[in-house]
Coordinates of C-alpha atoms in Angstrom, one line a residue:
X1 CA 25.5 8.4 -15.6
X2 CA 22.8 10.0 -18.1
X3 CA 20.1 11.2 -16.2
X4 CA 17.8 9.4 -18.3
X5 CA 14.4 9.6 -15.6
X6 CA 15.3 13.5 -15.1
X7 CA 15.6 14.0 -18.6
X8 CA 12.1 12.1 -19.5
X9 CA 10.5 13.7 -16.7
X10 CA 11.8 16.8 -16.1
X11 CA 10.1 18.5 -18.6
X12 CA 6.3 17.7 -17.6
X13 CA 7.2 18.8 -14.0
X14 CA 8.7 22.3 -14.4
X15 CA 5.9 23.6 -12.8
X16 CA 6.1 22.0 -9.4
X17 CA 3.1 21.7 -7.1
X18 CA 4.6 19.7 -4.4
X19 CA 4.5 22.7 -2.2
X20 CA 0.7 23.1 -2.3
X21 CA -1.4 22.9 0.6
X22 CA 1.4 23.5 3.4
X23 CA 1.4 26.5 5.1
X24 CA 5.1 27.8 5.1
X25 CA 4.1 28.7 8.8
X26 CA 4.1 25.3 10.2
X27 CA 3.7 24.4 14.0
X28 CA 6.7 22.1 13.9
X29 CA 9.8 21.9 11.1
X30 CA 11.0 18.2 10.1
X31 CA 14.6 19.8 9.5
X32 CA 14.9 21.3 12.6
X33 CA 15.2 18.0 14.8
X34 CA 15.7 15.3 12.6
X35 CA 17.8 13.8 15.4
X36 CA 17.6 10.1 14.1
X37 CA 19.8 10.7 11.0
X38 CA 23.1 10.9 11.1
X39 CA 25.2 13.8 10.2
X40 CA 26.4 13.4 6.1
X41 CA 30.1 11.8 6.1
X42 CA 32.7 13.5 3.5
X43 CA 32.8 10.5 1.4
X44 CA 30.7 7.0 1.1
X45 CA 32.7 4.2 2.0
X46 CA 30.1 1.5 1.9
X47 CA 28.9 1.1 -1.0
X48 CA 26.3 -1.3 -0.7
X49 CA 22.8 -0.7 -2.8
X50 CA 20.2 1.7 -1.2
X51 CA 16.6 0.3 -1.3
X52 CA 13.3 2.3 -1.4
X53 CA 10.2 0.4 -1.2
X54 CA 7.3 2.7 -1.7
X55 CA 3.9 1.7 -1.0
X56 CA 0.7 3.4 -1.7
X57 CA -2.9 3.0 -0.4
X58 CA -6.1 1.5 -2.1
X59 CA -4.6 2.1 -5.6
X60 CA -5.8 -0.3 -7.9
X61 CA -4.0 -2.0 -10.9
X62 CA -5.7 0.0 -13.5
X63 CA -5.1 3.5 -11.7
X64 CA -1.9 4.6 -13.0
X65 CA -0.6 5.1 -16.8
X66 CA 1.7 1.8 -16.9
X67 CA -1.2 -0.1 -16.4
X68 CA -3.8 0.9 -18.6
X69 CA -5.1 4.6 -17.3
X70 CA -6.7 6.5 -19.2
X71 CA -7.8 9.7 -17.7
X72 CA -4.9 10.2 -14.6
X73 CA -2.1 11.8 -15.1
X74 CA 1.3 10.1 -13.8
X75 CA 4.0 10.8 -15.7
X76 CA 6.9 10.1 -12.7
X77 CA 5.7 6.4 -12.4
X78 CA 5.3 5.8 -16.2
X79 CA 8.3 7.3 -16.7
X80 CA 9.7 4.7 -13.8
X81 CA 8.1 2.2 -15.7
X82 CA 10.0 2.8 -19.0
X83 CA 13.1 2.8 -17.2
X84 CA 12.2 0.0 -15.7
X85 CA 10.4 -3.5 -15.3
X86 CA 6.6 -3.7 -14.4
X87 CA 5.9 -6.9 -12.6
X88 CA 2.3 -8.2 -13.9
X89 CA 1.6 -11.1 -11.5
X90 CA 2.4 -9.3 -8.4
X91 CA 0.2 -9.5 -5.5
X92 CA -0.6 -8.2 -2.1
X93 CA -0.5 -9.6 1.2
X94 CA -4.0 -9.8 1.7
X95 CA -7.3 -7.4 0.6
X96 CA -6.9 -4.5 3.6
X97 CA -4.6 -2.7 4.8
X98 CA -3.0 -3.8 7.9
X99 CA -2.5 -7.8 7.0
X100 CA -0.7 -6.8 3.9
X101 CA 1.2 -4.4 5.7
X102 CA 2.2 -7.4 8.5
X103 CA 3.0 -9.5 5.5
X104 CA 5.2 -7.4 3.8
X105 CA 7.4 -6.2 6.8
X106 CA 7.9 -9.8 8.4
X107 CA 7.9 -12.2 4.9
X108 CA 5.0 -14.4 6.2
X109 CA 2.3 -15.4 4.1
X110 CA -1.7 -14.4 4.9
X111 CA -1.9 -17.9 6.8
X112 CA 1.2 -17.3 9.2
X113 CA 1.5 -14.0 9.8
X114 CA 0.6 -13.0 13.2
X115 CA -1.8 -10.0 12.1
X116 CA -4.8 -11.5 9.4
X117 CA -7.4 -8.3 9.7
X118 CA -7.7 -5.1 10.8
X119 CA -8.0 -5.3 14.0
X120 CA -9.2 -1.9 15.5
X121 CA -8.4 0.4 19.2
X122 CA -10.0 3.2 20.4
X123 CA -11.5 5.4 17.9
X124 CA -11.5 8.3 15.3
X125 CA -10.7 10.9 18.1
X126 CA -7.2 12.2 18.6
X127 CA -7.5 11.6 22.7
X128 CA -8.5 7.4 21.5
X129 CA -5.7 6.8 19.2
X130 CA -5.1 3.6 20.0
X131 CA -3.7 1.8 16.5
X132 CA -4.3 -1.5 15.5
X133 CA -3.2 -4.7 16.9
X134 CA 0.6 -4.0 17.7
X135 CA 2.8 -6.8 16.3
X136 CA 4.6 -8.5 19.4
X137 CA 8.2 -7.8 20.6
X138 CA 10.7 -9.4 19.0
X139 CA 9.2 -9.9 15.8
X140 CA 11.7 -10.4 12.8
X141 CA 11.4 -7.6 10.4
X142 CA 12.2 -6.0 7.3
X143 CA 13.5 -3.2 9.4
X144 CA 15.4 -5.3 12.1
X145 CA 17.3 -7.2 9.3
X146 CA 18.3 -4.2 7.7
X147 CA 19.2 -2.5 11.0
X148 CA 21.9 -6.1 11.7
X149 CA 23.3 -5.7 8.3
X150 CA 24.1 -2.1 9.2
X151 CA 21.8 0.2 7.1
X152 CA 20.0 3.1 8.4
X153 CA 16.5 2.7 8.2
X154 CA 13.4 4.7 7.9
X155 CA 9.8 4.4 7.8
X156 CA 8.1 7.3 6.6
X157 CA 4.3 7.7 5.9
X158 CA 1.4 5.0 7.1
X159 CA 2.3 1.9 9.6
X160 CA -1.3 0.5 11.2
X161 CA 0.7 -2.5 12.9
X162 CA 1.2 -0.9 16.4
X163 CA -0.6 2.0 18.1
X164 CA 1.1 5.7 20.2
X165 CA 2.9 3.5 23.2
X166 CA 2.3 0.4 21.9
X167 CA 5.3 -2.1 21.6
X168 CA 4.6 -2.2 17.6
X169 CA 5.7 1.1 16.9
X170 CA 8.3 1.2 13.5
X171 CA 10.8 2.4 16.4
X172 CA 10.5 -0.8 18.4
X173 CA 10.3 -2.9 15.3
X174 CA 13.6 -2.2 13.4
X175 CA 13.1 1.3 12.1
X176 CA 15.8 4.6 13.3
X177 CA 13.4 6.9 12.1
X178 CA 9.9 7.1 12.2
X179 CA 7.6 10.3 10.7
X180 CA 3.7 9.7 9.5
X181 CA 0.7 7.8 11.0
X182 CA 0.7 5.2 13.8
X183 CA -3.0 4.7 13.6
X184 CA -4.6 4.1 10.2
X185 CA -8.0 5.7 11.4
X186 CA -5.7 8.6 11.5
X187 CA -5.1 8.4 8.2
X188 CA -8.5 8.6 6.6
X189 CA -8.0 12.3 6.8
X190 CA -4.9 13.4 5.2
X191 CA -5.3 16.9 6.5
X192 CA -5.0 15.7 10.6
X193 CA -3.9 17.9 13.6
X194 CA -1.0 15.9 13.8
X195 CA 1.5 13.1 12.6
X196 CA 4.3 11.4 14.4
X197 CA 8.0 11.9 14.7
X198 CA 9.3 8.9 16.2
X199 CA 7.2 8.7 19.5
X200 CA 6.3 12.6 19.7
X201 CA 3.1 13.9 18.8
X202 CA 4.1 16.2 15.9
X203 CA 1.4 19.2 15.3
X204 CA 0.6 20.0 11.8
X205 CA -1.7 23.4 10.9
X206 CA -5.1 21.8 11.2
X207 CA -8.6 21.9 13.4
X208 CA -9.6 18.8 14.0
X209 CA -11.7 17.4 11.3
X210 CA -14.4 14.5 11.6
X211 CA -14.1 12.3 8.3
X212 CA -17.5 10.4 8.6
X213 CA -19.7 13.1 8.4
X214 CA -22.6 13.7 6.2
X215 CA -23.3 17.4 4.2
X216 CA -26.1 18.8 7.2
X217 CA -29.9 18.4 5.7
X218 CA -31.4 21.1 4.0
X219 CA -27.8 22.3 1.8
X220 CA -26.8 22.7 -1.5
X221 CA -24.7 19.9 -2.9
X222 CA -23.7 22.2 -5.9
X223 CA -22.8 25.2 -3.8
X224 CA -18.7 25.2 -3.2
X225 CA -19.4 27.1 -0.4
X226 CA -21.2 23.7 0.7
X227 CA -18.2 22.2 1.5
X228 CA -15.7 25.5 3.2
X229 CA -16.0 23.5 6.8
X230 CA -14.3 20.4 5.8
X231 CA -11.3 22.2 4.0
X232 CA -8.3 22.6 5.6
X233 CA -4.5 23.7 4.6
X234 CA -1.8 21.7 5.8
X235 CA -1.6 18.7 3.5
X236 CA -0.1 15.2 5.2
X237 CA 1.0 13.6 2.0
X238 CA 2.8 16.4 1.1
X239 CA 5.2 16.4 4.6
X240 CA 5.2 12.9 4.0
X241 CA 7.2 13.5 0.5
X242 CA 9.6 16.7 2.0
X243 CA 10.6 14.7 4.5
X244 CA 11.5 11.8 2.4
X245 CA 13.6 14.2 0.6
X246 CA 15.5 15.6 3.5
X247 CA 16.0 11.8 4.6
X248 CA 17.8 11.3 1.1
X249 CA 19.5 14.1 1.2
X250 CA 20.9 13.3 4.9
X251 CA 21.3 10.3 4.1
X252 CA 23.4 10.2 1.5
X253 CA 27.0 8.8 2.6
X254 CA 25.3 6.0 4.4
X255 CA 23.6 3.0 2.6
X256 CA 20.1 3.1 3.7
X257 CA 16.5 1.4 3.6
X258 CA 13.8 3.8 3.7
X259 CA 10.4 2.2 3.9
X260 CA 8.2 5.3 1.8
X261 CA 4.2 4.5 2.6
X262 CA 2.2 7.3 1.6
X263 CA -1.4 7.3 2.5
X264 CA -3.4 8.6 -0.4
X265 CA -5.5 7.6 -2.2
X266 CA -7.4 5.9 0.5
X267 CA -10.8 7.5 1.5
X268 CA -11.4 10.2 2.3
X269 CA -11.0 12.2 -0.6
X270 CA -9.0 14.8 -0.2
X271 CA -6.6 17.3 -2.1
X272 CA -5.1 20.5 -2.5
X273 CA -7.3 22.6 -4.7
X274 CA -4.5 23.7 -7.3
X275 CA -3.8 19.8 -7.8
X276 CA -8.3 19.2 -8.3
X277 CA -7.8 22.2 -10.6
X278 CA -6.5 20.1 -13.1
X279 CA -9.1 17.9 -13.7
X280 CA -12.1 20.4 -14.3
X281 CA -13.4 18.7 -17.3
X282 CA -14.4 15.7 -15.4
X283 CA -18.7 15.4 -15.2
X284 CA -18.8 15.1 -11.1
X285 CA -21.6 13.7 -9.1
X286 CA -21.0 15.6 -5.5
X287 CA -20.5 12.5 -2.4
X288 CA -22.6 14.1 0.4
X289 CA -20.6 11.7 2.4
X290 CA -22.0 10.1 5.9
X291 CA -20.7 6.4 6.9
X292 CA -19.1 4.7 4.5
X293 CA -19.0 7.8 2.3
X294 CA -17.0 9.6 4.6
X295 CA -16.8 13.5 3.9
X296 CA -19.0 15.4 1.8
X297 CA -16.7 15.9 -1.5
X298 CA -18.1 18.6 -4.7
X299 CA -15.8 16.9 -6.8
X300 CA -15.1 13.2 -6.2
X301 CA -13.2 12.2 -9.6
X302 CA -11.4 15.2 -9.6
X303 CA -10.2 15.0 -6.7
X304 CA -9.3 11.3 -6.2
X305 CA -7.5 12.1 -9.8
X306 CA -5.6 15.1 -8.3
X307 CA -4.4 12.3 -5.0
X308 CA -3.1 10.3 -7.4
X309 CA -1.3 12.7 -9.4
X310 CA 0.0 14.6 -6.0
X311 CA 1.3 11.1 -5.2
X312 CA 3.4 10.6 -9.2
X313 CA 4.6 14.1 -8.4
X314 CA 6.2 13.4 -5.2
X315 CA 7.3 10.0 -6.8
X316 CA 8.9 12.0 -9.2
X317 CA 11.0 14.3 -7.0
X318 CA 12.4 11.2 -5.0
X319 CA 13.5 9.9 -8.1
X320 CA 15.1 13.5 -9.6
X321 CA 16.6 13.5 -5.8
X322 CA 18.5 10.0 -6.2
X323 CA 19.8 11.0 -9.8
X324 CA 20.8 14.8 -8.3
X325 CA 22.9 12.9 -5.6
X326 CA 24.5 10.4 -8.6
X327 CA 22.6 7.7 -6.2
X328 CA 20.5 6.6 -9.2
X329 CA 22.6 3.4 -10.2
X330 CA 23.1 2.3 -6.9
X331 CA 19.2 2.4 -5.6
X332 CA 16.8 0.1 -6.3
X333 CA 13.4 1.1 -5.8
X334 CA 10.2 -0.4 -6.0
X335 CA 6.5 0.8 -6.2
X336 CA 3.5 -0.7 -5.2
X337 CA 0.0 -1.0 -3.5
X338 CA -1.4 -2.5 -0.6
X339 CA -4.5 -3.5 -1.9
X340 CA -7.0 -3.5 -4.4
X341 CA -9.1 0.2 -5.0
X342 CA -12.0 1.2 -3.0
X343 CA -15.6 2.6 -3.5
X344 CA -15.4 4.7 -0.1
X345 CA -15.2 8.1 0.0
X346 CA -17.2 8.4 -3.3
X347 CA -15.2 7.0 -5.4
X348 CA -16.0 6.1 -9.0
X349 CA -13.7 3.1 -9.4
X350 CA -15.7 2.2 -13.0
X351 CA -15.1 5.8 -14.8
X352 CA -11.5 5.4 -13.6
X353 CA -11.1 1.8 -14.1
X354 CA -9.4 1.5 -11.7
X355 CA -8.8 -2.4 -11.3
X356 CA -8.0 -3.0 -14.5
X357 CA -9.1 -6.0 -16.5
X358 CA -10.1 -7.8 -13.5
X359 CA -13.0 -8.5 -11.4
X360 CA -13.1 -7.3 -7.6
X361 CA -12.2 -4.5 -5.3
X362 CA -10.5 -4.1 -1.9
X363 CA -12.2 -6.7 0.2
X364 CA -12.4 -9.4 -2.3
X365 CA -9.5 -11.8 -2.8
X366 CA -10.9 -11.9 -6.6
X367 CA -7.4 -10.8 -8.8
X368 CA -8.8 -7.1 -8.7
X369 CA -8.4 -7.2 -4.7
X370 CA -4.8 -8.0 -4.3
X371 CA -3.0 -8.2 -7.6
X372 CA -0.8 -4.6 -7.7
X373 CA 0.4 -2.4 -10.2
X374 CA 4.5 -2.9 -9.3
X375 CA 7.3 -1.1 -10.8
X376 CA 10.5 -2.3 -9.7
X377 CA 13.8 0.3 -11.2
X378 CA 17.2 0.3 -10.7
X379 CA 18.9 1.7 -13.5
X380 CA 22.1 -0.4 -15.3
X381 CA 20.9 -3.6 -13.3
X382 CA 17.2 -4.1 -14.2
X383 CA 16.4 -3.6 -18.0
X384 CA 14.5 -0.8 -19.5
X385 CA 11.3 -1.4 -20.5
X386 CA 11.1 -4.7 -19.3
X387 CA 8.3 -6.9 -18.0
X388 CA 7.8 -9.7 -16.0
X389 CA 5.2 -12.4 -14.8
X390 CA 6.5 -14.2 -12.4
X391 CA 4.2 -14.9 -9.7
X392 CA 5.3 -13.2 -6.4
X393 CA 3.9 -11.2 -3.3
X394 CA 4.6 -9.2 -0.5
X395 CA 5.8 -11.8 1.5
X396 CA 8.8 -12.2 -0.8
X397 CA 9.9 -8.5 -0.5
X398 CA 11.8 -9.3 2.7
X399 CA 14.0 -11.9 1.0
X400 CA 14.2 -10.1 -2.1
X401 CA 15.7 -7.1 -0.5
X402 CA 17.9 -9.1 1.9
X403 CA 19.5 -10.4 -0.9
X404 CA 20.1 -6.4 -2.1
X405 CA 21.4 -5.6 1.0
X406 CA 23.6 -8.9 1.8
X407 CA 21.7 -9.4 4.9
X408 CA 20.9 -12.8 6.7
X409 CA 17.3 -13.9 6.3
X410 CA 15.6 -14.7 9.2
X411 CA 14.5 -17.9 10.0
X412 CA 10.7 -19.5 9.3
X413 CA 9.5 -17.0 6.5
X414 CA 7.4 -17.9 3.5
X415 CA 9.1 -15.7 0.8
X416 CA 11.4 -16.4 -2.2
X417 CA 13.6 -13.4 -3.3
X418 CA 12.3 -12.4 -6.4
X419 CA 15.9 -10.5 -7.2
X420 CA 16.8 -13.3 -10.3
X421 CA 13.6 -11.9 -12.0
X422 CA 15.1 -8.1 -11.3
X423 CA 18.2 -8.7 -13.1
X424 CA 16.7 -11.4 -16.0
X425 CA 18.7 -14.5 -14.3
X426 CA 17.1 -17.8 -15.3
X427 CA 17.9 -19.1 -11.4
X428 CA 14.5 -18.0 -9.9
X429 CA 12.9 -20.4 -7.7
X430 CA 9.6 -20.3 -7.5
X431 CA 6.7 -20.6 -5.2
X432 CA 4.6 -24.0 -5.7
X433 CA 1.3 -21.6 -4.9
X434 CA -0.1 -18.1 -3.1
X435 CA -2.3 -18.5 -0.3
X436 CA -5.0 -15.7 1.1
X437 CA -6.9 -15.6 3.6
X438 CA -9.5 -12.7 4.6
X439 CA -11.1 -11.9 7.7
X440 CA -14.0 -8.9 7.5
X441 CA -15.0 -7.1 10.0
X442 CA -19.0 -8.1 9.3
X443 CA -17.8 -12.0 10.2
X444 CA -17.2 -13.2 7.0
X445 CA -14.5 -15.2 5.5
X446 CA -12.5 -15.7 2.6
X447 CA -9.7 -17.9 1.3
X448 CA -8.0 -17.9 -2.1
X449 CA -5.1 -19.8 -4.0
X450 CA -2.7 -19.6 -7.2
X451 CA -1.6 -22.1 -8.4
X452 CA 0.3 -23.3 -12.1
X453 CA 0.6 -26.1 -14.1
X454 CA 1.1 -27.1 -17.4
X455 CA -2.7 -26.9 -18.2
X456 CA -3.4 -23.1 -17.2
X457 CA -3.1 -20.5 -14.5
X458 CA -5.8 -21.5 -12.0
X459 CA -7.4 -19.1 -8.9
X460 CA -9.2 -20.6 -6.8
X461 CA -11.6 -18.8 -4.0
X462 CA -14.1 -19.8 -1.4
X463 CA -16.0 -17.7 0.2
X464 CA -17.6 -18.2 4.0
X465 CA -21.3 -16.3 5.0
X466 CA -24.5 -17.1 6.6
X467 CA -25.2 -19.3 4.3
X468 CA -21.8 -21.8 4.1
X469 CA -20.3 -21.1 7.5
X470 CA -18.5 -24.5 7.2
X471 CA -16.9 -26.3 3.4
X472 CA -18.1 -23.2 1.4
X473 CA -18.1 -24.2 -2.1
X474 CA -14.7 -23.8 -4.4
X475 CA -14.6 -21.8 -7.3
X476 CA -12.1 -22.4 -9.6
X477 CA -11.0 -20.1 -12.8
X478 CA -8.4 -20.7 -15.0
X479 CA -6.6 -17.0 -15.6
X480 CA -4.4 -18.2 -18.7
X481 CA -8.4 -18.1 -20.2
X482 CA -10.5 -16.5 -18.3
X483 CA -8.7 -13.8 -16.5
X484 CA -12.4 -11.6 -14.6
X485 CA -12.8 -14.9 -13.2
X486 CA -16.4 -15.6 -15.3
X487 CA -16.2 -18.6 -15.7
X488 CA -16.5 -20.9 -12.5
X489 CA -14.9 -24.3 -13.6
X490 CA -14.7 -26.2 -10.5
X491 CA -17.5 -28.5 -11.6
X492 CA -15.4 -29.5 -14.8
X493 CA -11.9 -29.8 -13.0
X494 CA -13.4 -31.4 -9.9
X495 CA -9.6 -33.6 -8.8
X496 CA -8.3 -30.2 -9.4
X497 CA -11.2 -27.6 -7.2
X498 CA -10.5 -30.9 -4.5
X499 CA -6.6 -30.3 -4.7
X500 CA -7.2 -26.4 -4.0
X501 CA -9.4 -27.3 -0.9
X502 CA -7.0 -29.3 0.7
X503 CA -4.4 -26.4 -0.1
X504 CA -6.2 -24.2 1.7
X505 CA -6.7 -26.3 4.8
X506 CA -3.0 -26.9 5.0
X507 CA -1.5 -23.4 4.6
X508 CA -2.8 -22.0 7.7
X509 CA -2.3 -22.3 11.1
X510 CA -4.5 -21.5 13.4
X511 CA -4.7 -17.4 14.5
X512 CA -4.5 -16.4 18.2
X513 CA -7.8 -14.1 17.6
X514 CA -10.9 -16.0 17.4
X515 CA -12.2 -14.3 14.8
X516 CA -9.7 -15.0 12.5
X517 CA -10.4 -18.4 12.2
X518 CA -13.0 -20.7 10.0
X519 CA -15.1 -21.5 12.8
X520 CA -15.9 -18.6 14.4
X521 CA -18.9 -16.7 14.1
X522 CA -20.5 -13.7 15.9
X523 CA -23.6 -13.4 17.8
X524 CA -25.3 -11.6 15.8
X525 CA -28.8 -11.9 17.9

């Protein structure tokens, strides 16, 4: 084939940075015991399609070139783009992290998926790593149904659905190899003592480093030397993208899934100084951090910038990798995000832009909350430079790449394989609406739906507080028109705002966890 990503990309990363921040002392070497891959066979003799699914963290719609960035560099995923199709209607599987993570690795919707919030155990310290709710035993997954159509499968980077020796670990749930972050907590540092390798603690070059901290009273917020005690060296993202290499590489004979979840940019805000060097000319505001702040951070923009462009980087040598092994024609891979962008960590989500043309951030099931910046590429079966709007989400990853991989479906999901879109078939089905529903932490609720007809696009949204604990009031907006959901309409469509309500009431069934239901409320007294 014509290397036609390495030869549009190649150029702007000559000078590679994927190296910085690792120590090339490390406590522990990936390559040494990567005892869950097999050993590379002389020749392939399956030769059905390799899938990568890579997923990133609190990256809005706006935040990368395809989709409207202005002042971040990402070159790999526009590039990817090009070669590619962007899907404009894609969404998440719900506003946080761990509910669209369920959704996507078991095909059920925000309403039936066993996991609808984050649902925290133990704390930020390394000895109370405890995860988030586990999913159960025997759940059906993404990585089960690969592993019974016999692909290797791997989960590298982020997982938050199953805590250290819980019986929701990725090796319990379908995945031969595991290396990243069991606990999200863990991963609002990406500079941590440690990472996982299957069930094993794996060491990385770090102290210990408290992420909620504030800059201590009395110093300098424009001294660099301000902020020496919350650097540190060894870089998480970065082993996250050498080991997906070495998994490709290792890999190679065999047709595999490899489930790619990188952490970044999700507070805190943190880089390798080379990769903030390049964004000097930004005006910074220095994030003093404390709470929901996190870390004390001199340069903020800069340095959520220089996440984001670590994260095209590594994008782009996973792509260079498949066309160096002549895997390029037979991969499909797919970008995305799992939720909408966040203001944490200092984050300045208006200079950036970063959701886009719409209205709402991570939290809000408003279209800047869960609709994703998606990239799906498989060269000589999805056209270049394509784009679609067909309305899917991450519970219909599961079927789509079933149908890929020629494996059988389980039974009782919610998604529609969205593979006739990939290769411009006119035989997609299609849902007859999305449903969301959201569950914070501070009690409240939220519940959204999309829905098409002949007159427009419609969103609808309710949201429950201390005010309307029970039949909050619908808002309705028509996205063909109206697409920051201004313009509440429910009062002029009122058959229509009735038909969403009773939507919403019948996609859900009830959750095992009281406080992801409608009716429960917290003493607050």
């Amino acid at each position: 084939m014509t290397n036609t990503y390495t030869s549009k990309i190649l150029p702007l990363l000559a000078v590679s940075v994927l190296a910085i921040g690792c120590k090339q002392s490390q406590p522990e070497n990936l390559a040494d015991s990567a005892n869950s891959v097999h050993e590379s066979q002389p020749q392939r003799d399956d030769n059905r399609p390799n899938i990568i699914y890579i997923l990133v963290d609190d990256l809005g719609y706006g935040d990368i070139g395809a989709f409207g960035q202005k002042h971040i560099k990402t070159p790999s995923l526009d590039a990817m783009a090009e070669q590619g199709m962007r899907l404009t209607q894609h969404y998440a599987g719900s506003t946080v992290c761990a509910p669209s993570r369920a959704s996507l690795v078991t095909g059920k919707h925000p309403g039936t998926v066993q996991i609808r919030g984050n649902y925290e155990l133990g704390t930020f310290l390394d000895e109370e790593e405890f995860g988030q709710m586990p999913l159960r035993p025997g759940t059906d997954t993404i990585g089960t149904m690969m592993q019974q159509a016999g692909y290797e499968t791997a989960l590298i980077g982020k997982w938050g659905l199953g805590g250290p020796g819980s019986y929701g670990t990725p090796n319990k749930q379908g995945f031969d190899y595991f290396f990243g972050y069991l606990d999200q907590k863990q991963a609002h540092n990406h500079y941590p003592t440690h990472l996982w390798k299957n069930e094993q603690w794996f060491a990385l070059d770090n102290e210990y480093l408290d992420t909620h901290q504030a800059l201590p009273e009395g110093a300098d917020i424009n001294d660099p030397q301000s902020y020496k005690p919350y650097q540190r060296d060894d870089f998480a993202q970065q082993r996250l993208a050498d080991d997906a290499l070495r998994y490709i590489d290792e890999n190679q004979h065999n047709p595999f899934f490899l489930y790619l979840s990188f952490a970044a940019p999700h507070a805190a805000l943190q880089a390798p100084k080379e990769e903030i060097a390049a964004y000097q000319h930004f005006e910074e505001t220095p994030n003093v951090g404390g709470e929901q702040r996190y870390m004390p951070v001199l340069q903020p923009k800069a340095t959520r910038a220089a996440m984001i462009t670590h994260l095209d980087r590594s994008i782009g040598k996973v792509m260079r990798k498949l066309e160096q092994l002549n895997l390029a024609d037979n991969t499909l891979v797919i970008f995305s995000s799992d939720n909408g962008p966040s203001w944490e960590g200092g984050a300045d989500l208006t200079f950036f832009d970063s959701n886009g043309p719409y209205r709402g951030y991570k939290r809000d099931l408003y279209e800047g909350g869960i609709r994703m910046p998606t990239i799906a590429w498989w060269p000589g079966k999805i056209a270049a430079n394509s784009q679609s709007n067909h309305l899917s989400a991450f519970w219909d990853v599961m079927p789509t790449i079933a149908e890929v991989g020629g494996a059988t479906l389980p039974d009782n999901i919610d998604g529609i394989s969205f593979l006739p879109t990939l290769l411009a078939s006119d035989k997609q089905a299609k849902h007859q609406h999305l449903y969301w529903e959201f569950h914070n932490n501070n009690g409240e609720h939220a519940q959204a739906i999309r829905f098409d007809n002949n007159e427009g696009q419609w969103k609808a949204v309710r949201r429950y507080n201390e005010k309307f604990r029970t039949n909050p009031p619908v808002e309705l907006y028509n996205l063909s028109v109206d697409h920051q959901e201004s313009t509440d309409v429910a009062d002029i469509f009122p058959e229509l705002a009735k038909h969403m309500v009773e939507l919403m009431d019948n996609s859900r069934t009830h959750a095992d966890i009281d406080s992801w239901n409608f009716d429960y409320w917290p003493d607050k007294h």
